[in-house]
Short mmCIF file of C-alpha atoms in Angstrom, two decimals:
data_model
loop_
_atom_site.label_atom_id
_atom_site.label_comp_id
_atom_site.label_asym_id
_atom_site.label_seq_id
_atom_site.Cartn_x
_atom_site.Cartn_y
_atom_site.Cartn_z
CA THR A 1 -0.50 -13.12 16.35
CA MET A 2 -2.48 -12.97 12.82
CA GLU A 3 -5.91 -14.51 12.21
CA PRO A 4 -5.44 -17.53 9.81
CA GLN A 5 -7.37 -15.53 6.82
CA ALA A 6 -5.21 -11.94 7.56
CA TRP A 7 -1.61 -14.47 7.15
CA GLY A 8 -3.44 -16.40 4.27
CA TYR A 9 -4.22 -12.87 2.29
CA TYR A 10 -0.62 -11.32 3.08
CA SER A 11 1.43 -13.90 2.47
CA SER A 12 -0.34 -14.98 -0.87
CA GLY A 13 -0.36 -13.83 -4.60
CA GLY A 14 -2.78 -14.73 -7.51
CA ASP A 15 -3.34 -17.61 -9.35
CA ASP A 16 -0.75 -20.23 -8.97
CA GLU A 17 1.91 -17.63 -7.51
CA ILE A 18 4.26 -17.88 -10.04
CA THR A 19 4.95 -14.33 -9.64
CA LEU A 20 5.27 -14.09 -6.57
CA ARG A 21 7.75 -17.35 -6.32
CA ASP A 22 10.06 -15.39 -8.92
CA ASN A 23 9.70 -12.21 -6.88
CA HIS A 24 11.12 -13.83 -3.75
CA LEU A 25 13.97 -15.33 -5.87
CA ALA A 26 14.82 -12.31 -7.61
CA PHE A 27 15.07 -10.94 -4.10
CA GLN A 28 17.43 -13.85 -2.32
CA ARG A 29 20.17 -12.82 -5.57
CA ILE A 30 20.36 -9.61 -4.08
CA THR A 31 23.54 -9.40 -1.95
CA MET A 32 25.33 -6.56 -0.20
CA ARG A 33 28.94 -5.98 -0.55
CA PRO A 34 30.24 -4.35 3.09
CA LYS A 35 33.13 -1.87 2.95
CA VAL A 36 35.30 -2.48 5.89
CA LEU A 37 38.17 -0.21 7.37
CA VAL A 38 36.20 2.75 5.97
CA ASN A 39 34.92 5.92 8.84
CA VAL A 40 31.28 5.16 9.61
CA ARG A 41 30.70 7.70 11.89
CA ASP A 42 28.54 10.34 10.03
CA ILE A 43 26.40 8.70 7.85
CA ASP A 44 23.77 10.34 5.95
CA MET A 45 20.92 8.29 4.21
CA THR A 46 18.46 11.19 3.29
CA THR A 47 17.11 11.49 0.16
CA SER A 48 13.81 12.57 -1.65
CA PHE A 49 11.42 11.30 -3.52
CA LEU A 50 9.48 13.50 -6.19
CA GLY A 51 10.71 16.55 -3.82
CA VAL A 52 9.57 15.09 -0.60
CA PRO A 53 12.03 14.38 2.09
CA SER A 54 12.78 11.25 3.08
CA SER A 55 15.09 10.26 6.07
CA LEU A 56 16.14 6.91 4.20
CA PRO A 57 16.07 5.64 0.61
CA LEU A 58 12.58 3.80 1.18
CA TYR A 59 8.98 5.37 1.64
CA PHE A 60 6.27 2.94 2.82
CA THR A 61 4.18 1.67 -0.15
CA ALA A 62 0.71 1.27 -0.57
CA THR A 63 -0.59 -2.15 0.86
CA ALA A 64 -4.44 -3.11 0.85
CA LEU A 65 -6.46 -3.53 4.48
CA ALA A 66 -3.39 -3.06 7.14
CA LYS A 67 -6.33 -3.28 9.64
CA LEU A 68 -5.98 -6.93 9.15
CA ALA A 69 -2.50 -6.45 10.94
CA HIS A 70 -3.20 -4.59 13.62
CA GLN A 71 -6.56 -2.56 14.10
CA ASP A 72 -5.28 0.85 13.88
CA GLY A 73 -4.46 0.04 10.21
CA GLU A 74 -3.11 2.75 8.21
CA LEU A 75 -3.80 4.87 10.60
CA ALA A 76 -0.98 3.92 12.26
CA ILE A 77 1.34 3.55 9.29
CA VAL A 78 0.72 7.44 8.83
CA LYS A 79 1.96 8.17 11.89
CA ALA A 80 4.83 5.93 12.05
CA ALA A 81 5.77 7.21 8.53
CA LYS A 82 5.55 10.64 10.15
CA LYS A 83 7.86 9.43 13.32
CA VAL A 84 10.39 7.99 11.32
CA GLY A 85 10.63 10.55 8.33
CA VAL A 86 9.77 8.90 5.64
CA PRO A 87 6.74 9.08 3.07
CA TYR A 88 3.41 6.84 2.95
CA MET A 89 1.68 5.71 -0.20
CA LEU A 90 -1.94 5.89 0.94
CA PRO A 91 -3.87 2.75 -0.45
CA THR A 92 -7.13 2.82 -2.64
CA LEU A 93 -8.19 -0.48 -1.02
CA SER A 94 -7.91 0.55 2.69
CA SER A 95 -9.19 -0.45 6.01
CA TYR A 96 -9.99 3.38 7.01
CA THR A 97 -11.24 6.45 4.41
CA LEU A 98 -9.40 8.79 2.72
CA ASP A 99 -10.78 11.20 5.01
CA GLU A 100 -9.37 9.23 8.12
CA MET A 101 -6.46 8.62 6.85
CA LEU A 102 -5.76 12.38 6.14
CA GLN A 103 -6.64 13.47 9.43
CA VAL A 104 -4.30 11.66 10.95
CA ARG A 105 -1.05 13.19 9.39
CA GLN A 106 0.97 15.77 11.06
CA PRO A 107 1.66 19.37 10.23
CA GLY A 108 4.11 19.42 7.16
CA GLN A 109 3.72 15.48 6.73
CA GLU A 110 3.80 14.98 3.04
CA VAL A 111 2.06 11.88 1.47
CA PHE A 112 1.73 10.16 -1.61
CA SER A 113 -1.48 8.06 -2.96
CA GLN A 114 -2.69 5.13 -4.67
CA LEU A 115 -4.96 5.22 -7.67
CA TYR A 116 -7.44 2.01 -8.72
CA VAL A 117 -9.18 3.63 -11.93
CA ASN A 118 -12.65 3.15 -11.56
CA PRO A 119 -15.02 2.35 -14.46
CA GLU A 120 -17.06 4.98 -13.53
CA ARG A 121 -14.87 8.16 -14.18
CA SER A 122 -16.44 10.69 -12.14
CA ARG A 123 -15.55 8.77 -8.94
CA THR A 124 -11.79 9.07 -10.25
CA GLN A 125 -12.13 12.39 -10.78
CA GLU A 126 -13.88 13.31 -7.21
CA TYR A 127 -10.99 10.89 -5.94
CA ILE A 128 -8.45 12.80 -7.57
CA ASN A 129 -9.86 16.00 -6.20
CA LYS A 130 -9.79 14.89 -3.12
CA LEU A 131 -6.31 14.08 -2.83
CA GLU A 132 -5.42 17.50 -4.63
CA ALA A 133 -7.46 19.35 -2.07
CA ALA A 134 -5.59 17.58 0.72
CA GLY A 135 -2.25 18.66 -0.71
CA VAL A 136 -0.99 14.82 -2.00
CA ARG A 137 1.98 15.35 -3.84
CA ALA A 138 1.96 12.36 -6.13
CA LEU A 139 -0.62 9.79 -7.72
CA PHE A 140 0.51 6.28 -8.19
CA ILE A 141 -1.78 4.58 -10.66
CA THR A 142 -2.28 0.95 -10.33
CA VAL A 143 -2.60 -0.34 -13.87
CA ASP A 144 -1.35 -3.95 -13.62
CA ALA A 145 -4.81 -5.08 -12.00
CA PRO A 146 -7.34 -5.09 -14.41
CA GLN A 147 -9.53 -7.08 -12.67
CA LEU A 148 -9.27 -8.58 -9.00
CA GLY A 149 -6.96 -11.72 -8.93
CA ARG A 150 -7.83 -15.11 -8.40
CA ARG A 151 -6.35 -15.61 -4.85
CA GLU A 152 -6.60 -19.43 -3.80
CA LYS A 153 -5.38 -19.05 -0.31
CA ASP A 154 -8.42 -16.60 0.20
CA MET A 155 -10.67 -18.92 -1.05
CA ARG A 156 -9.64 -21.86 1.01
CA ASN A 157 -9.92 -19.25 3.95
CA LYS A 158 -13.22 -18.02 2.94
CA PHE A 159 -11.88 -14.49 3.36
CA THR A 160 -14.45 -12.01 3.89
CA GLN A 161 -12.96 -9.11 5.15
CA GLN A 162 -13.93 -5.77 3.02
CA GLY A 163 -11.98 -2.16 2.63
CA SER A 164 -13.33 1.60 3.45
CA ASP A 165 -16.01 1.89 0.31
CA VAL A 166 -13.76 3.78 -2.21
CA GLN A 167 -15.31 2.09 -5.38
CA GLY A 168 -18.62 2.52 -3.84
CA ASP A 169 -21.40 -0.42 -5.07
CA ASP A 170 -18.86 -1.66 -7.78
CA GLU A 171 -17.36 -4.11 -5.51
CA GLU A 172 -20.43 -5.89 -4.24
CA GLU A 173 -21.64 -6.25 -7.93
CA GLY A 174 -18.50 -7.69 -9.32
CA GLU A 175 -17.42 -5.10 -11.63
CA VAL A 176 -14.52 -3.32 -10.04
CA ASP A 177 -12.14 -2.21 -12.99
CA ARG A 178 -9.14 -2.42 -11.34
#
């Protein structure tokens, strides 16, 4: 089971959670149309994303602070992604450093990465250079978070968890430009 702070973090959204509720309702409207009396003996669900093969038409997307759910956090996700044959997008706001996440990759494992652009552009460039040197195949730039959201559940639960120090001292000073 998760600690109340962790569950509050994962189950909440920003401000009044209007977008969270809208997304939930949108997913409830998705239905599957089953086909019956068709041969399903040889089904191939493999595909690729940006040239990276995937055993299923999905990938593991970046999620902040995975260590809240399990002590191995993002390291376990990197390993699980390889085991099931799907790409993983390394998160910027992670429980482990980029180096630690890259170190647990298996030979031939392709990963993507998320990027919050830092107001100090040299930090952003340094991060991108590290990703390129490690052979990361794609960079997903998060543009919808110019500042941290007002997460009311986190405030009520007195959420205090910190991620790896990707943004340097900016987070402590309240100047993270996401």
